[in-house]
C-alpha cells in the first residue's frame, strides 16, 4: 500500500519506518527542512531502539522523505497526520497544525483516500478534519477520515508499534475500516512475526494483536481515556507512597500486594518523581478541557495533576531534609530525559527538578546517556554536563537519580562511594534496595520506602518534612 505520514517526529518517524517494515511504500513528510536533510543523509534524529536499523533497511527503497505534502498525498491511498498537538495556554489541544495539514491534504484528493489521525486529538477532531476537507470542494464520497491512535512508548516505540497490545481503528464506513484492516494485516494476521528479519519479539508480547474497530469518536476517546487512566495509576501509587513515608511502610511491598491482584496488575505502579513527557501532561489537560466543553467537570483529573506536581515538591523537600541547606551544595544528577530509553526531555520531571535546585543555589553536574544535547538547549551553561555517572558523582554532596535508565541501576557502588564527597544518594526512581545501599556505606533516600543509612551512622528516619536531621 502507498502511505504518506505527515510529521516525522517521535510518532511519525517510528510509524513510517514500521509501516515500511511490514511491507508498505511510505513517504515521510515534514515541514522542518533541517530534519528532512538530516533524515535523507542517514542521520537518526531521535534516540529509539531499533529505529536506526529500520531506517537503514528502508531508506531510499520503500521509505522516502519529502517536504512536498501535496505530491506525497496525491500518490498515496492512506495519509496519516502525525504532527504535534501541543497545549494552548488554557490547556486545550492546539489543533492548528492538524488543521493546516488537513487543508493541504484537501488539495491532493483526486481519488478515494483515507486521512488518518495518528496525532492525539480531542473527540470531534475527525469531524472537523472532514469539514475542512469538504470546505475545499472535495466530494464527500472521495475520502474518509479515520482515527488510529498511537499507544507507543518512547524508548520502546518500535517494538510497541510492531507488537502492540491492540490496534484501534476508528472508522465510520466499512470501506475505510477494510482499507486500514488490510494495511495492518501483516501484524493482525501474523505474517510479519514469522519473518526471519522481524524486529525481535518483546517478552510480554501477545501475537497476533487484536484489531479493534470502533467509531472515530470512540477511538479518539480511547486514546485520551487510556492516557488519563495510566497517569491516574501513577498518581495513585505516588499518593500511597507518601502515606508509606509518613508511617515508615515500604511502598514496594504494598505494590506487590496490590499489583498481584489481576484486576489491578503490577504495571504503572512504580512510585517516583511523577509522570512527565510530551503526552501525559498535555493529554490530561486536553481531556479535562474536552470534558469541560461537554459539560462534565472531570475533577478526578485535577487531582491526578495536583498529586503529580506535588510529587516534585516532595522530592525537593527530601533533598533539603537530607542536606539541611541547599545553597552552594554540589549535586550529581543521573538522568535528564523524562524516562529511560529516550532522549526526549519535553516536560521531563528531571529537568524541572534540576531547574528548581539551581534556583535554590545548588551546583549541578549531570549525566544522561542520550539527552545531553537536548538538555543543553534548555539548561545552557547552568549545569555541567558530564560524560558518565562517576564524573557526575565526583565531589558531590549527594547524588540524585532522576531517570530510570537501565545503566543507573547497575552502578559500581564502591567506585561511586569513592568519588563522592558524602555518600548520600537520593533516588527518585527506586532503583536500589535501601538495605543494600546502606550495606555499601550510603545514606539512601527513595520514594515511599524508609530511608536507610550505614550502621555507624545515625539512622535516617522518615523522609519528607522531617524536622529532625538525624
Ligand atoms: P514531534 O514534535 O516529535 O513531531 C511532530 C513533527 O511534525 C515535527 O517533526 C514537525 O516538524 C512536524 N510538522 C509540524 N507541522 C507540520 C506540517 N504542517 N507539515 C509537515 N510536518 C509538520 O511530536 P510527536 O511526539 O511525534 O507527537 C505527534 C503526535 O502524536 C502528538 O499529537 C502526540 O500527542 C501524539 N503521540 C505522541 C507519542 C509520543 O510518545 N511522543 C505517543 C503517542 C501519541
XYZ file of C-alpha atoms and ligand atoms in Angstrom:
514
model
C 0.000 0.000 0.000
C 1.205 3.535 -0.663
C 1.168 5.586 2.517
C 2.076 9.151 3.461
C 2.900 10.066 7.051
C 2.811 13.805 7.729
C 5.082 14.731 10.627
C 8.388 12.912 11.133
C 8.720 13.303 14.883
C 8.750 10.658 17.617
C 5.496 9.132 16.361
C 5.564 9.804 12.613
C 9.119 8.607 12.121
C 8.575 5.393 14.049
C 5.183 4.743 12.419
C 6.626 5.404 8.948
C 9.638 3.141 9.482
C 7.468 0.350 10.915
C 4.859 0.607 8.144
C 7.729 0.288 5.666
C 8.982 -2.744 7.600
C 5.627 -4.523 7.303
C 5.802 -4.080 3.529
C 4.280 -0.735 2.572
C 5.730 2.075 0.479
C 5.949 5.097 2.732
C 6.654 8.787 2.197
C 7.500 10.663 5.380
C 6.681 14.352 5.101
C 7.902 17.123 7.345
C 7.912 20.916 7.167
C 11.235 21.103 9.015
C 13.828 21.243 6.228
C 16.728 20.624 8.609
C 15.112 17.446 9.866
C 14.460 16.277 6.301
C 18.063 16.927 5.289
C 19.290 15.002 8.333
C 16.975 12.069 7.598
C 17.969 11.991 3.936
C 21.644 11.986 4.808
C 21.256 8.960 7.040
C 21.057 10.632 10.440
C 18.604 9.350 13.050
C 17.259 12.437 14.794
C 15.849 10.671 17.884
C 17.174 8.031 20.248
C 14.948 4.999 19.803
C 15.881 1.315 19.936
C 15.759 -0.462 16.518
C 14.969 2.784 14.667
C 18.471 3.120 13.135
C 18.206 -0.458 11.804
C 14.774 0.135 10.260
C 15.770 3.446 8.679
C 18.860 1.878 7.204
C 16.865 -1.090 5.927
C 14.247 1.011 4.114
C 15.778 4.435 3.366
C 15.645 5.227 -0.369
C 13.839 1.952 -1.004
C 10.301 1.827 0.404
C 10.847 4.782 2.755
C 11.349 8.251 1.309
C 11.435 11.713 2.837
C 9.722 14.734 1.335
C 8.782 18.331 2.024
C 6.005 18.239 -0.584
C 2.895 17.181 1.282
C 0.513 17.506 -1.665
C 2.620 15.437 -4.052
C 3.067 12.752 -1.381
C -0.647 12.730 -0.547
C -1.629 12.576 -4.210
C 0.377 9.377 -4.647
C -0.987 7.678 -1.501
C -4.112 5.757 -0.547
C -3.661 6.391 3.168
C -2.429 9.668 4.673
C -1.507 9.772 8.338
C -1.482 13.037 10.252
C 1.215 12.731 12.936
C 2.014 16.367 13.682
C 2.221 17.848 17.172
C -0.854 18.807 19.204
C 0.738 20.926 21.940
C -1.277 22.515 24.739
C -2.605 26.068 24.470
C -2.282 28.379 27.474
C -5.755 27.273 28.553
C -4.675 23.620 28.448
C -6.669 22.681 25.352
C -5.007 20.855 22.451
C -3.713 23.293 19.839
C -5.057 21.789 16.622
C -3.700 24.429 14.265
C -1.011 22.078 12.855
C -3.628 19.395 12.251
C -5.913 21.914 10.548
C -3.190 23.249 8.275
C -2.233 19.701 7.221
C -5.906 18.850 6.581
C -6.214 21.905 4.337
C -3.198 20.861 2.301
C -4.410 17.279 2.017
C -7.742 18.566 0.660
C -5.939 19.931 -2.393
C -4.469 16.494 -3.112
C -7.593 14.319 -3.033
C -8.104 13.033 -6.565
C -9.470 9.558 -5.835
C -10.593 7.628 -2.739
C -8.214 8.268 0.163
C -8.303 7.714 3.888
C -6.983 10.501 6.092
C -5.935 9.029 9.430
C -5.445 10.902 12.679
C -2.372 9.476 14.355
C -1.795 12.580 16.454
C -3.562 12.525 19.813
C -6.602 14.739 19.351
C -9.802 15.544 21.214
C -13.045 13.819 20.333
C -14.751 15.523 17.377
C -11.445 16.338 15.637
C -12.204 13.834 12.856
C -15.476 15.641 12.349
C -13.592 18.939 11.942
C -10.949 17.454 9.634
C -13.766 16.165 7.431
C -15.479 19.563 7.437
C -12.258 21.363 6.466
C -11.665 18.994 3.563
C -15.281 19.329 2.365
C -14.979 23.135 2.525
C -12.320 22.837 -0.152
C -14.862 21.370 -2.526
C -13.786 17.737 -2.181
C -16.637 15.271 -2.895
C -17.955 13.555 0.279
C -17.581 10.031 -1.154
C -13.979 10.507 -2.235
C -12.415 10.303 1.196
C -12.895 9.151 4.777
C -11.368 10.413 7.989
C -10.292 7.730 10.459
C -8.732 7.726 13.903
C -5.888 5.323 14.629
C -4.487 6.411 17.987
C -0.896 5.558 18.771
C -0.036 3.861 22.056
C 3.733 3.512 21.592
C 6.028 4.405 24.467
C 9.182 6.343 23.769
C 12.213 4.135 24.413
C 10.411 1.008 23.167
C 8.491 2.708 20.367
C 9.459 0.399 17.502
C 8.683 -2.783 19.422
C 5.450 -1.233 20.722
C 4.344 -0.376 17.175
C 5.115 -3.804 15.779
C 3.981 -5.811 18.825
C 1.111 -3.703 20.151
C -1.324 -4.821 22.859
C -4.028 -3.837 20.377
C -4.595 -1.736 17.291
C -7.545 0.650 17.476
C -9.130 1.762 14.238
C -11.908 4.330 14.441
C -13.749 4.316 11.124
C -17.238 5.428 10.189
C -17.530 3.454 6.934
C -16.841 -0.178 6.058
C -14.700 0.879 3.086
C -12.404 2.849 5.358
C -12.251 0.111 8.025
C -11.369 -2.543 5.400
C -8.556 -0.462 3.955
C -6.966 0.014 7.379
C -7.551 -3.634 8.268
C -5.681 -4.575 5.078
C -2.886 -2.142 5.929
C -2.356 -3.792 9.338
C -2.881 -7.348 8.006
C 0.823 -8.351 8.303
C 0.528 -7.750 12.066
C -3.065 -8.824 12.680
C -2.786 -11.979 10.559
C 0.694 -12.618 11.915
C 2.776 -12.958 8.717
C 5.254 -10.313 9.942
C 6.113 -12.383 13.018
C 7.292 -15.391 11.041
C 9.799 -13.362 9.074
C 13.453 -14.051 9.896
C 14.275 -10.344 9.807
C 11.361 -9.231 12.014
C 12.269 -6.930 14.889
C 12.680 -9.242 17.925
C 9.567 -10.032 19.877
C 9.449 -8.480 23.368
C 8.927 -10.998 26.199
C 5.419 -9.927 27.119
C 4.059 -9.542 23.585
C 0.911 -11.407 22.585
C 0.855 -12.114 18.888
C -1.010 -11.527 16.728
C -2.510 -8.382 18.247
C -6.259 -7.782 18.115
C -7.559 -5.021 15.874
C -10.480 -3.201 17.447
C -12.758 -1.307 15.089
C -14.790 1.490 16.654
C -16.422 4.725 15.586
C -13.983 7.614 15.069
C -15.288 9.391 18.164
C -14.788 6.299 20.336
C -11.237 5.882 19.030
C -10.418 9.498 19.824
C -11.803 8.999 23.328
C -9.936 5.701 23.808
C -6.582 7.484 23.491
C -7.397 10.240 25.963
C -9.056 7.829 28.395
C -6.094 5.403 28.242
C -3.515 8.104 28.962
C -5.638 9.602 31.729
C -6.036 6.173 33.329
C -2.299 5.456 33.221
C -1.476 8.849 34.699
C -4.081 8.203 37.394
C -2.379 4.903 38.248
C 0.946 6.723 38.662
C -0.526 9.478 40.817
C -2.433 6.917 42.862
C 0.666 4.949 43.781
C 2.589 8.166 44.420
C -0.113 9.186 46.889
C 0.152 5.763 48.549
C 3.956 6.200 48.632
C 3.514 9.461 50.533
C 1.469 7.663 53.182
C 4.112 4.933 53.336
C 6.735 7.601 54.044
C 4.682 9.003 56.912
C 4.277 5.634 58.628
C 7.604 4.035 57.653
C 5.963 1.376 55.492
C 7.510 0.094 52.259
C 5.633 1.001 49.064
C 7.410 -1.772 47.162
C 5.766 -4.325 49.437
C 2.453 -2.521 49.111
C 2.762 -2.561 45.293
C 3.488 -6.267 45.300
C 0.434 -6.945 47.439
C -1.795 -4.678 45.363
C -0.407 -5.387 41.884
C -0.716 -9.186 42.097
C -4.483 -8.680 42.063
C -5.154 -9.376 38.404
C -7.891 -6.770 38.345
C -5.219 -4.167 39.111
C -1.959 -5.531 37.677
C 1.607 -4.556 38.591
C 2.410 -2.239 35.675
C 2.479 1.516 36.197
C 2.565 1.013 39.943
C 6.048 2.498 40.162
C 6.322 5.364 42.600
C 8.766 8.095 41.689
C 9.056 11.783 40.911
C 5.862 11.809 38.850
C 4.986 11.416 35.214
C 6.257 13.750 32.507
C 6.961 13.617 28.799
C 5.213 15.090 25.824
C 1.986 13.112 26.291
C 0.561 12.613 29.778
C 0.725 16.239 30.994
C -0.763 17.701 27.819
C -3.245 14.901 27.171
C -4.636 15.107 30.691
C -5.155 18.829 30.370
C -6.725 18.370 26.931
C -9.036 15.618 28.184
C -10.098 17.798 31.109
C -10.828 20.642 28.648
C -12.811 18.301 26.373
C -14.846 17.093 29.363
C -15.498 20.669 30.449
C -16.708 21.552 26.970
C -19.057 18.600 27.091
C -20.454 19.860 30.400
C -18.662 17.315 32.617
C -16.422 18.556 35.395
C -13.733 15.815 35.479
C -12.331 16.711 38.908
C -10.578 13.364 39.248
C -8.138 14.616 36.600
C -7.475 17.814 38.594
C -6.388 15.658 41.496
C -4.188 13.413 39.334
C -2.407 16.531 38.053
C -2.127 18.043 41.555
C -0.591 14.878 43.032
C 1.868 14.769 40.166
C 3.024 18.344 40.724
C 3.253 17.773 44.463
C 5.477 14.763 43.899
C 8.262 17.013 42.570
C 7.921 19.396 45.519
C 8.156 16.450 47.889
C 11.372 15.362 46.191
C 12.933 18.811 46.634
C 11.921 18.709 50.309
C 13.568 15.307 50.511
C 16.836 16.709 49.124
C 16.619 19.548 51.623
C 15.956 17.227 54.530
C 18.950 15.099 53.514
C 21.348 18.041 53.117
C 19.870 20.625 55.501
C 20.647 23.742 53.415
C 20.915 23.785 49.633
C 22.817 26.962 48.693
C 26.289 26.080 47.427
C 25.749 22.309 47.655
C 27.201 20.287 44.817
C 24.779 17.711 43.426
C 25.418 14.930 40.963
C 22.380 14.214 38.803
C 21.834 10.996 36.874
C 19.166 11.341 34.211
C 17.640 14.284 32.370
C 15.306 12.545 29.889
C 11.712 12.209 31.057
C 12.270 8.466 31.270
C 14.897 5.870 30.388
C 15.498 4.800 26.788
C 14.752 8.150 25.152
C 16.435 11.495 24.550
C 13.106 13.320 24.931
C 13.188 15.985 27.652
C 9.775 17.502 26.973
C 8.053 18.051 30.358
C 10.809 16.000 31.980
C 10.438 15.935 35.768
C 14.249 15.623 35.926
C 14.777 18.896 34.068
C 12.162 20.653 36.181
C 13.838 19.409 39.400
C 17.267 20.492 38.162
C 15.895 23.969 37.435
C 14.343 24.218 40.908
C 17.559 23.095 42.586
C 19.574 25.619 40.564
C 17.223 28.345 41.785
C 17.924 27.137 45.315
C 21.616 27.809 44.699
C 22.884 24.254 44.102
C 25.704 23.480 41.680
C 24.899 20.558 39.436
C 26.896 18.094 37.365
C 24.546 15.925 35.316
C 24.824 12.873 33.108
C 22.299 11.361 30.717
C 23.171 8.624 28.211
C 21.100 10.175 25.380
C 19.510 13.500 26.320
C 22.678 15.536 26.817
C 22.402 17.671 23.666
C 18.694 18.316 24.034
C 19.238 19.203 27.699
C 21.996 21.617 26.765
C 19.498 23.602 24.647
C 17.346 24.146 27.734
C 19.896 24.352 30.540
C 22.636 26.197 28.609
C 25.684 26.566 30.840
C 23.820 26.453 34.140
C 24.662 22.762 34.573
C 27.911 20.922 33.943
C 27.002 18.132 31.507
C 29.433 15.277 32.035
C 30.293 12.072 30.217
C 29.468 9.381 32.736
C 27.865 8.607 36.092
C 31.106 8.775 38.066
C 32.027 12.218 36.738
C 28.605 13.398 37.905
C 29.224 11.924 41.351
C 32.730 13.370 41.753
C 32.951 15.625 44.822
C 29.153 15.644 45.219
C 27.362 16.318 48.493
C 24.657 13.998 47.194
C 23.763 12.030 44.075
C 20.226 12.294 42.665
C 18.758 9.516 40.481
C 16.106 11.150 38.315
C 15.614 8.927 35.246
C 15.153 5.163 35.157
C 17.908 4.353 32.653
C 18.938 0.699 32.938
C 22.607 1.602 33.371
C 21.773 3.620 36.503
C 20.545 0.502 38.271
C 23.893 -1.264 37.751
C 26.356 1.297 39.109
C 29.721 0.287 40.546
C 28.813 1.309 44.077
C 32.295 1.164 45.554
C 33.579 3.441 42.805
C 30.629 5.747 43.357
C 31.392 5.816 47.077
C 34.993 6.804 46.426
C 34.007 9.604 44.055
C 31.515 11.342 46.312
C 32.236 13.925 48.990
C 29.420 12.492 51.111
C 27.883 9.121 50.278
C 24.288 10.304 50.095
C 22.018 9.012 47.328
C 18.510 10.370 46.790
C 16.748 8.060 44.406
C 13.655 9.396 42.657
C 13.152 6.120 40.772
C 13.605 3.454 43.472
C 16.386 1.740 41.515
C 18.128 0.207 44.561
C 17.202 -1.609 47.719
C 17.659 0.573 50.814
C 19.318 -2.273 52.754
C 21.845 -2.910 50.005
C 22.738 0.770 49.709
C 23.189 1.076 53.471
C 25.406 -2.022 53.476
C 27.544 -0.342 50.803
C 28.032 2.677 53.064
C 25.410 5.043 51.610
C 22.749 7.063 53.280
C 19.908 6.358 50.926
C 16.561 8.030 50.403
C 13.966 6.812 47.928
C 10.235 7.185 47.314
C 7.746 5.553 49.664
C 10.335 3.457 51.487
C 12.116 4.045 54.786
C 15.434 5.851 54.441
C 18.490 3.736 55.181
C 21.961 4.503 56.493
C 25.091 2.516 57.366
C 25.159 1.072 60.878
C 27.725 3.524 62.209
C 25.608 6.497 61.057
C 22.586 7.836 62.900
C 19.559 6.098 61.392
C 17.718 8.328 58.965
C 14.088 8.184 59.938
C 11.146 9.392 57.948
C 11.874 11.114 54.718
C 9.960 14.247 53.970
C 9.375 17.217 56.230
C 11.453 15.522 58.900
C 12.426 18.296 61.254
C 14.988 16.033 62.880
C 18.047 15.883 60.584
C 19.115 12.560 62.110
P 7.021 15.796 17.395
O 7.010 17.216 17.795
O 8.190 14.933 17.734
O 6.805 15.676 15.817
C 5.902 16.443 15.082
C 6.504 16.665 13.686
O 5.522 17.279 12.867
C 7.719 17.593 13.697
O 8.801 16.961 13.037
C 7.238 18.820 12.915
O 8.265 19.443 12.187
C 6.183 18.200 12.016
N 5.189 19.148 11.495
C 4.525 20.134 12.144
N 3.699 20.773 11.297
C 3.843 20.186 10.092
C 3.256 20.411 8.814
N 2.341 21.355 8.617
N 3.650 19.625 7.795
C 4.562 18.662 7.972
N 5.148 18.408 9.165
C 4.796 19.162 10.200
O 5.685 15.171 18.011
P 5.427 13.644 18.429
O 5.968 13.376 19.785
O 5.789 12.755 17.304
O 3.833 13.664 18.582
C 2.980 13.783 17.463
C 1.561 13.462 17.900
O 1.488 12.102 18.347
C 1.057 14.304 19.071
O -0.313 14.542 18.906
C 1.294 13.404 20.274
O 0.419 13.694 21.335
C 0.983 12.046 19.680
N 1.633 10.932 20.383
C 2.927 11.050 20.810
C 3.530 9.968 21.456
C 4.958 10.072 21.941
O 5.365 9.203 22.702
N 5.724 11.076 21.544
C 2.821 8.774 21.647
C 1.526 8.681 21.172
C 0.940 9.761 20.542
